Tab-separated table of C-alpha atoms and ligand atoms in Angstrom:
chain	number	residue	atom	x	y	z
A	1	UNK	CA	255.886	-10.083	-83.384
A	2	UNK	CA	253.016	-12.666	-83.046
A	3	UNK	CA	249.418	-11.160	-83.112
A	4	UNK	CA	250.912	-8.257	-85.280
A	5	UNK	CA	246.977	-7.120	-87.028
A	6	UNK	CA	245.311	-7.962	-83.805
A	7	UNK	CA	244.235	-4.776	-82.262
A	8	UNK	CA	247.147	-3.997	-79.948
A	9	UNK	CA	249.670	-5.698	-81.693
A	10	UNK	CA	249.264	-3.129	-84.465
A	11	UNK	CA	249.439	-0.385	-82.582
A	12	UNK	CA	252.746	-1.852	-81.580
A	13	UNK	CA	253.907	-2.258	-84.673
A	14	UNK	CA	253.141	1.674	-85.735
A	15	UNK	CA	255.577	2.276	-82.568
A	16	UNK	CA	258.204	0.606	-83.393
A	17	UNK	CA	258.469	1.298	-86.898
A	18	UNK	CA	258.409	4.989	-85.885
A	19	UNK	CA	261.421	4.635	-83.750
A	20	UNK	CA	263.324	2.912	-86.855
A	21	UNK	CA	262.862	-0.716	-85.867
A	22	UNK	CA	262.190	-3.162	-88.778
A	23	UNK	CA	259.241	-5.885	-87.702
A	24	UNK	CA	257.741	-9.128	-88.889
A	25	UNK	CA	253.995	-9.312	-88.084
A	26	UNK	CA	252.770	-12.749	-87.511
A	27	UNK	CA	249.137	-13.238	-87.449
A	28	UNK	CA	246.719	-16.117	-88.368
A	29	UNK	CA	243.714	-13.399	-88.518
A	30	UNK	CA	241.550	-15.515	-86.368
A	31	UNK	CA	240.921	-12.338	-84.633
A	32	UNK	CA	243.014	-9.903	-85.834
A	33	UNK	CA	242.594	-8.447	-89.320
A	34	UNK	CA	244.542	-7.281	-92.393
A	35	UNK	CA	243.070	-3.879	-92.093
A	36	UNK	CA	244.650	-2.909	-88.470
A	37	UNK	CA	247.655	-3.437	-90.837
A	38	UNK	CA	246.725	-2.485	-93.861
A	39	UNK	CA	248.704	1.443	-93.439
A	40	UNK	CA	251.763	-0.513	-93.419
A	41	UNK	CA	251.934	-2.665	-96.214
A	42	UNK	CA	254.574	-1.161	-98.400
A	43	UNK	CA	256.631	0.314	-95.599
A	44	UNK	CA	260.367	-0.774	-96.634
A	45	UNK	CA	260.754	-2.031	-92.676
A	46	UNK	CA	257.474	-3.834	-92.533
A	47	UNK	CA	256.766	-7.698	-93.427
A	48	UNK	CA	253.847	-9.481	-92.722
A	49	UNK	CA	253.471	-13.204	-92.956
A	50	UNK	CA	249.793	-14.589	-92.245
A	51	UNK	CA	250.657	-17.986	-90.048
A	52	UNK	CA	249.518	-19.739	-86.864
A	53	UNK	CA	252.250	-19.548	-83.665
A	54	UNK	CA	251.115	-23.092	-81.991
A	55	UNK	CA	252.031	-24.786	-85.818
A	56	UNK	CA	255.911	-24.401	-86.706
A	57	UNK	CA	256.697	-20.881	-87.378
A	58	UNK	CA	259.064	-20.699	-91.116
A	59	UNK	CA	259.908	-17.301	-91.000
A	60	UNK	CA	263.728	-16.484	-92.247
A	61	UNK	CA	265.919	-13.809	-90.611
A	62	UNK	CA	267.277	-12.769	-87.267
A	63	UNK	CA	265.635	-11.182	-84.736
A	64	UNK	CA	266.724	-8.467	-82.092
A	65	UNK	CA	263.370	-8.746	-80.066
A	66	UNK	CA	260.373	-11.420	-79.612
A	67	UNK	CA	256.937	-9.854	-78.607
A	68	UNK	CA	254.508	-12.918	-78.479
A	69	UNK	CA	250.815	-11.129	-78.302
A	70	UNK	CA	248.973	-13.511	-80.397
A	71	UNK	CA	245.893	-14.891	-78.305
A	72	UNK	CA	242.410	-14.486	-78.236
A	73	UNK	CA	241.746	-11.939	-76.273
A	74	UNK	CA	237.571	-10.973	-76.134
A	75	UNK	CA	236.120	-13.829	-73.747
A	76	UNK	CA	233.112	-13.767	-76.491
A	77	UNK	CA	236.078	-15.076	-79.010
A	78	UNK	CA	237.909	-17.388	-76.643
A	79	UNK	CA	234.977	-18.952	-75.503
A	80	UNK	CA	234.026	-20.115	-79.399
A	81	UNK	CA	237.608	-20.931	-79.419
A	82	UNK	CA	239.064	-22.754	-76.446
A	83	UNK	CA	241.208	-25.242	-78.088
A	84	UNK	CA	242.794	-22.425	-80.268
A	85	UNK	CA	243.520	-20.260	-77.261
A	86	UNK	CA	244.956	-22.705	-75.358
A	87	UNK	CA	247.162	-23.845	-78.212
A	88	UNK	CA	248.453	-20.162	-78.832
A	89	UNK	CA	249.088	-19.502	-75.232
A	90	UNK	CA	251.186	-22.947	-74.798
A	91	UNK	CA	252.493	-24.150	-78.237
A	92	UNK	CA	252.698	-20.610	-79.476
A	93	UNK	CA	254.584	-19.542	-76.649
A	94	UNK	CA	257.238	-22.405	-77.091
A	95	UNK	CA	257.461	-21.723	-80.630
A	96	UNK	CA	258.142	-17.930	-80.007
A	97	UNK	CA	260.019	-18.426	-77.018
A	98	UNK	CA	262.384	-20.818	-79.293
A	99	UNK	CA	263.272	-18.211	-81.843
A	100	UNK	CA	264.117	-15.850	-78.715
A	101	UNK	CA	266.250	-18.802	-77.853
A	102	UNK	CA	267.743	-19.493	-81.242
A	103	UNK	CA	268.596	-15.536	-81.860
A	104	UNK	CA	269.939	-14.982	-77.799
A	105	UNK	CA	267.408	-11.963	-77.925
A	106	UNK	CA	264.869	-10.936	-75.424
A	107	UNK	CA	261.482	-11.843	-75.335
A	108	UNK	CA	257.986	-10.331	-74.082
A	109	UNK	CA	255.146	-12.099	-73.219
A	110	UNK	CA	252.194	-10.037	-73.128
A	111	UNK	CA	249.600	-11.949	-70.087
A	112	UNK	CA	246.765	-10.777	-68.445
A	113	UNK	CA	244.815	-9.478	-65.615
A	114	UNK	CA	242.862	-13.229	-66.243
A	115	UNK	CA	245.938	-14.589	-64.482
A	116	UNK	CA	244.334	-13.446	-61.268
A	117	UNK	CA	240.911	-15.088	-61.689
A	118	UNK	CA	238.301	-13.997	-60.051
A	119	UNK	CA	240.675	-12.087	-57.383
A	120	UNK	CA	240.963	-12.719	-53.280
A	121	UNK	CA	243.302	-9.347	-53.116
A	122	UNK	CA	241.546	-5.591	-54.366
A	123	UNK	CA	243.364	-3.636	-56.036
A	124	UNK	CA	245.530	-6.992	-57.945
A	125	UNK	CA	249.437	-6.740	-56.936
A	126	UNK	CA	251.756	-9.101	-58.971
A	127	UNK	CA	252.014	-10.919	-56.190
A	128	UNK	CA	249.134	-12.220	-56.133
A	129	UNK	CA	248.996	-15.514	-56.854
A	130	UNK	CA	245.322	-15.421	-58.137
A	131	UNK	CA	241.827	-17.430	-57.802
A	132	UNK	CA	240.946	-19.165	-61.247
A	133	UNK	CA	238.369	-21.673	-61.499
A	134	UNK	CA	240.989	-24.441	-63.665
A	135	UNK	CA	237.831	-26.008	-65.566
A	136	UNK	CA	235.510	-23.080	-66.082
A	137	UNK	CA	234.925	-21.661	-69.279
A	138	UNK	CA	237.067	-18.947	-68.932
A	139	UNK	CA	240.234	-21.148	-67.983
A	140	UNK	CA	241.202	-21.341	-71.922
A	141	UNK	CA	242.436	-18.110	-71.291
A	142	UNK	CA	243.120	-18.272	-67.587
A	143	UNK	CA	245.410	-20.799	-67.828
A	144	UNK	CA	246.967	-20.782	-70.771
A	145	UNK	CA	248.108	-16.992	-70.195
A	146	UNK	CA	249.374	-18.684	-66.594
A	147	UNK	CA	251.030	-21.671	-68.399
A	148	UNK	CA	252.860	-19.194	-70.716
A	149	UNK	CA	254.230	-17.493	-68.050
A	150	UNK	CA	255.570	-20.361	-66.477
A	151	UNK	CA	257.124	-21.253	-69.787
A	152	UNK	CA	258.490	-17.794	-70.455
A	153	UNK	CA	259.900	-17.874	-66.768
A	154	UNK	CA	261.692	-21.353	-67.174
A	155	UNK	CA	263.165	-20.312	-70.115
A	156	UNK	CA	264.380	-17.421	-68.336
A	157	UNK	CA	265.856	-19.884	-65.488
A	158	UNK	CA	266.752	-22.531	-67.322
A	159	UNK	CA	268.058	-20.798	-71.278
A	160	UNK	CA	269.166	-16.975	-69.031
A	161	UNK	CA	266.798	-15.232	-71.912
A	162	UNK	CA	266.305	-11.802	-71.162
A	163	UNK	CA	262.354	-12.542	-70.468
A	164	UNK	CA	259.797	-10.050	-69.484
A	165	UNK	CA	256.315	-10.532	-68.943
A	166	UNK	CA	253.292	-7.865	-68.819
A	167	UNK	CA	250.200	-8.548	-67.099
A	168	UNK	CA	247.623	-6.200	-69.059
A	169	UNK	CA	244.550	-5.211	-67.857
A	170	UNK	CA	241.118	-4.216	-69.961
A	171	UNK	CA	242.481	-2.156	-72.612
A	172	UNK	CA	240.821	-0.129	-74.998
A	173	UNK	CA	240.860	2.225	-78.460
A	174	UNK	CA	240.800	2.369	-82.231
A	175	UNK	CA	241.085	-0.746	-84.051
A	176	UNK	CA	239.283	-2.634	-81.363
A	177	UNK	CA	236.724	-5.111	-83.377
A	178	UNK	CA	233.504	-3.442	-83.060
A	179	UNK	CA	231.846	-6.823	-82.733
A	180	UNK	CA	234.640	-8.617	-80.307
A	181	UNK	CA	231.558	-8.638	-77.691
A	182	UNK	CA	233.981	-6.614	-74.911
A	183	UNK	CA	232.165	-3.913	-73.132
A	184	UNK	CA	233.617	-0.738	-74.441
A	185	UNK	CA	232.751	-1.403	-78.369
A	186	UNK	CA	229.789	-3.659	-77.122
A	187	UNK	CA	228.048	-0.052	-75.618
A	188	UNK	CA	229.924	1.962	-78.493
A	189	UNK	CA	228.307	0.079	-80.968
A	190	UNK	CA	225.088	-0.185	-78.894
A	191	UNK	CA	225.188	3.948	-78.222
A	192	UNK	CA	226.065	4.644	-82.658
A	193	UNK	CA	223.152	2.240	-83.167
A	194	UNK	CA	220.680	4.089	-80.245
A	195	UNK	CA	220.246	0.937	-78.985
A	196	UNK	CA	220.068	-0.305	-75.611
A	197	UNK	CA	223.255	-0.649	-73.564
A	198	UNK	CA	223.528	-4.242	-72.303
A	199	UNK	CA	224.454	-4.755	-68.708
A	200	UNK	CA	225.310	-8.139	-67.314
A	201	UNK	CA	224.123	-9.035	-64.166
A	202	UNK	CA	223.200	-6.233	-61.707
A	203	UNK	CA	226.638	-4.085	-63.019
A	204	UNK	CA	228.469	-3.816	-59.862
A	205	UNK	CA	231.166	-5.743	-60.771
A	206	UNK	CA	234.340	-3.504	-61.660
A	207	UNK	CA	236.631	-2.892	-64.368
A	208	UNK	CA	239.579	-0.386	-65.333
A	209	UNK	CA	240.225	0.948	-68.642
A	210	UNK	CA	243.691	1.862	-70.128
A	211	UNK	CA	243.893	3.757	-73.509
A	212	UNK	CA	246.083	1.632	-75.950
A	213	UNK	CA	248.765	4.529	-76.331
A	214	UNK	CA	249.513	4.435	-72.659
A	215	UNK	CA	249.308	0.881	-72.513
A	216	UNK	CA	251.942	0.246	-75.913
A	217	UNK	CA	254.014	2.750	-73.884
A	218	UNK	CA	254.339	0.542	-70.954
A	219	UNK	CA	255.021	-2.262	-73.160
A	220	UNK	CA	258.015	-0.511	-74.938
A	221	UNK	CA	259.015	0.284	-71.306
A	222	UNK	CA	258.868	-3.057	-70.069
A	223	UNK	CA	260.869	-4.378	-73.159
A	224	UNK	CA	263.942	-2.568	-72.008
A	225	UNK	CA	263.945	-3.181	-68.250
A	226	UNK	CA	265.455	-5.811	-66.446
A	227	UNK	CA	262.497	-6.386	-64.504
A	228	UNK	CA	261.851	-10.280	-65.441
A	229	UNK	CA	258.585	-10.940	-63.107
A	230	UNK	CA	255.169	-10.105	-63.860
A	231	UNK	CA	254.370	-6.279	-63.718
A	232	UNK	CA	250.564	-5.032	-63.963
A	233	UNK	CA	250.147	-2.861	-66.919
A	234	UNK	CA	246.752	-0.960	-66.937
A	235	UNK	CA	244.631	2.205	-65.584
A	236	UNK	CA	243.787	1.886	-61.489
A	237	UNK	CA	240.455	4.718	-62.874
A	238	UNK	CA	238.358	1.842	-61.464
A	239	UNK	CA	234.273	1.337	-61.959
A	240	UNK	CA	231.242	-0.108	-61.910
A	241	UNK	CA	230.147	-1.359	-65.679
A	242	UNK	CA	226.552	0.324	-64.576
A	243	UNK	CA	229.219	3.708	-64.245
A	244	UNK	CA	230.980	3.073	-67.293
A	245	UNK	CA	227.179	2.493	-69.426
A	246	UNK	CA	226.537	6.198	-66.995
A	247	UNK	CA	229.785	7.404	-68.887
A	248	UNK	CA	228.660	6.525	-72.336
A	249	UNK	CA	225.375	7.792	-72.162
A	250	UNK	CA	227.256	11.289	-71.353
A	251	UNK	CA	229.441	10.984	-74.041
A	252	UNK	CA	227.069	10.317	-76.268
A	253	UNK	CA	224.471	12.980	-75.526
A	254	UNK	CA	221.520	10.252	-76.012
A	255	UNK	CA	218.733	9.057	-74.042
A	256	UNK	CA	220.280	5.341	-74.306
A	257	UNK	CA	218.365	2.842	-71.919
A	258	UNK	CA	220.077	0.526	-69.851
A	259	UNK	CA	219.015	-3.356	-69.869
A	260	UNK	CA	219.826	-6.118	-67.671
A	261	UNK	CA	221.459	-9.489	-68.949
A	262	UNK	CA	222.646	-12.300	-67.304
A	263	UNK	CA	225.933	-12.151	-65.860
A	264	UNK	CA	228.327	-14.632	-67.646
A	265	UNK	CA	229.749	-17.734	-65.547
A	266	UNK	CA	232.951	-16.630	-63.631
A	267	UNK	CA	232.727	-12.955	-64.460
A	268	UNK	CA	235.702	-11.320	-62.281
A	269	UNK	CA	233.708	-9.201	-60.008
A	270	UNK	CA	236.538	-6.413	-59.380
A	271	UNK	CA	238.972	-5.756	-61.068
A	272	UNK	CA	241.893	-3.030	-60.748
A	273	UNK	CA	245.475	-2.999	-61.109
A	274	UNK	CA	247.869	-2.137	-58.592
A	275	UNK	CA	250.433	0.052	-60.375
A	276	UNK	CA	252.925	0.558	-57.888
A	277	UNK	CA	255.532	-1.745	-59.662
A	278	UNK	CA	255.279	-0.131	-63.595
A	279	UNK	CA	255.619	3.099	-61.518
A	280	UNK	CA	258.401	2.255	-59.569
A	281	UNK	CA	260.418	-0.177	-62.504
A	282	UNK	CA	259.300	1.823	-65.465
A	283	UNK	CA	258.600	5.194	-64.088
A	284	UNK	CA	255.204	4.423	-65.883
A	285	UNK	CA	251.316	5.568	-65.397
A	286	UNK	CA	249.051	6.349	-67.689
A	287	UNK	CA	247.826	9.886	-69.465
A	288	UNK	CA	245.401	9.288	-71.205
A	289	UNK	CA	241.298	10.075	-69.302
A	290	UNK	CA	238.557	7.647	-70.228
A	291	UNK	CA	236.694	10.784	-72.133
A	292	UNK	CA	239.622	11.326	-74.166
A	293	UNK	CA	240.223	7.737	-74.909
A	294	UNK	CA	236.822	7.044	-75.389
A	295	UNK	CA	236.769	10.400	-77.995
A	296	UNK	CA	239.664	8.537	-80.036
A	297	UNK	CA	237.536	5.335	-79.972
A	298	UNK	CA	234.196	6.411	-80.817
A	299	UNK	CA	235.865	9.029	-84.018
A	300	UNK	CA	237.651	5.055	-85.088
A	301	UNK	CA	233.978	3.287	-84.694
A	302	UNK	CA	232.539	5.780	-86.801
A	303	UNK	CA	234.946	5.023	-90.049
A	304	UNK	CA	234.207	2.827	-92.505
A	305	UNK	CA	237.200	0.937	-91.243
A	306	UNK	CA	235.652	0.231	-88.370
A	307	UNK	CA	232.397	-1.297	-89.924
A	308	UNK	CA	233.992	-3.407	-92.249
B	1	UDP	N1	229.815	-6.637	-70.052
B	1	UDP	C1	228.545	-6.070	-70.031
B	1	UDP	N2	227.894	-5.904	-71.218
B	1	UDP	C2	228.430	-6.241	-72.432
B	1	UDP	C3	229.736	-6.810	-72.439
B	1	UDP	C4	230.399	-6.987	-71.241
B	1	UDP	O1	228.004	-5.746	-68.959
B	1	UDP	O2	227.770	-6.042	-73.462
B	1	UDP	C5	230.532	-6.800	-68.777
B	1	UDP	C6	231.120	-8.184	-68.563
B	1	UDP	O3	230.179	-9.044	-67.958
B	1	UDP	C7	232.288	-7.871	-67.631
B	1	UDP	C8	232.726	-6.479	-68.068
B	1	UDP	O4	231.638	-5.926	-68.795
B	1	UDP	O5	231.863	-7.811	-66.287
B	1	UDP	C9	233.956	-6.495	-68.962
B	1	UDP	O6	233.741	-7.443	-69.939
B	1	UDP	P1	234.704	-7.633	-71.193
B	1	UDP	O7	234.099	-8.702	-72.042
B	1	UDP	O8	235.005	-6.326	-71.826
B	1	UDP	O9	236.103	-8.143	-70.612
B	1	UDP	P2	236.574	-8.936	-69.302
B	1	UDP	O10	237.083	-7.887	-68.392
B	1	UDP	O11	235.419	-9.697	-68.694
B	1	UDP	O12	237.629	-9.833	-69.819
């Protein structure tokens, strides 16, 4: 598994080591970090080996399963970072989807709700074929996530791997980096600190958040379907970012103020997944409520695991 200590990538990792699987973690830390993993060192079906995907991958065994989730996934990070995000969505993707190859094992490419730019169709449907600006700043990601896809489908076409590929959508919980500048630990940290939650632009534009239980669920889901096309993986609970700063000021029982920044260039102004397919393919939705997951993410923030 590429991205293994990145923050969903190691909650994958707990999940299939509790079902019995063995996994190598692959992870150059540019984002992720030793201490998402740090529980399972010393597990007897656990190895982790700190490289980079887009440079040749030297890692000995066989392999029943690929999961490529290495990327950079907070726009703060892959905007520092555009070369490295592009590499790890193109190279990386080859290199993983090669071992997949070499081992005749399925593969899973975890993309993104990016793939639909700034969208023309509300709620997003796989279908859509999306609206990304090619040369903004946000097209490191954009289109590397839509590059990999075309990859992982012509190796589908071309090699018959068993391919699958999840489109995720804003996702959420413990091990999140508290400083990865995304909005929910951006106004968690903001509310711990009693500081000012910072809204960009005039907040109307929209967002859906998906606890990372539910989400790793539809992953594992995904993994053994035949479903080889895109399917949307994320919570339809849409709102406004000026509701979801409303939401933590609840939660967190505080007088927070609200402040106005400027919005960034090319920030998707709605966003919501249609779910229709995971429902129908995977008999999959999610279960967890924004307060709950929100609960499990603020008790994480306040560790010193978290602050680190
Ligand atoms: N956002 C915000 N304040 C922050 C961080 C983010 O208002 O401190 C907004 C951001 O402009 C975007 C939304 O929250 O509209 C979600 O941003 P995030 O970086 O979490 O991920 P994105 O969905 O843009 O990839």
């Amino acid at each position: 598994m590429s991205g293994a200590a990145g923050f969903i990538g190691s909650h994958l990792c707990d999940r299939l080591l509790s079902e019995g699987h063995t996994v190598t973690a692959l992870d150059n830390l540019i984002t992720g970090s030793r201490r998402n993993i740090d529980h399972l060192q010393g597990h007897p079906g656990f190895r982790f080996f700190e490289c980079d995907v887009a440079s040749p991958i030297r890692v000995d065994g066989r392999f029943d399963g690929v999961w490529h989730l290495a990327s950079l996934a907070s726009p703060k990070d892959y905007l520092a970072h555009p070369i490295e995000t592009l590499e790890a969505g193109s190279t990386g993707t080859r290199n993983m989807l090669e071992i997949a190859r070499r081992d005749g094992t399925r593969f899973l490419l975890t993309s993104t709700s990016e793939v639909y730019g700034d969208p023309l169709e509300h709620p997003q449907v796989e279908t859509h074929w999306g609206h990304v600006n090619p040369v903004g700043i946000r097209s490191c990601y954009d289109e590397s996530k839509r590059y990999a896809e075309a990859l992982t489908m012509a190796y589908h076409r071309r090699c018959g791997l068993r391919t699958n590929i999840a489109r995720i959508f804003n996702t959420y919980g413990p091990r999140m980096a508290l400083k990865d500048g995304r909005v929910v630990p951006a106004f968690l940290d903001q509310a711990l600190r009693g500081e000012p939650l910072t809204v960009f632009g005039d907040g109307k534009q929209t967002r859906s958040f998906c606890y990372v239980a539910d989400l790793v669920e539809g992953l594992v889901r995904l993994a053994a379907s035949e479903e080889r096309y895109p399917v949307n993986l994320g919570n339809p609970a849409e709102l406004t970012i000026l509701e979801f700063a409303e939401r933590i000021r609840r939660l967190m029982g505080s007088n927070l103020d609200i402040i106005f920044e400027p919005l960034p260039e090319d920030d998707p102004r709605k966003r919501r997944p249609d779910i229709s397919k995971a429902k129908r393919v995977l008999g999959w939705e999610p279960k967890v409520s924004l307060e709950d997951g929100l609960r499990e993410t603020v008790a994480y923030f306040k560790t010193a695991d978290a602050a680190v």
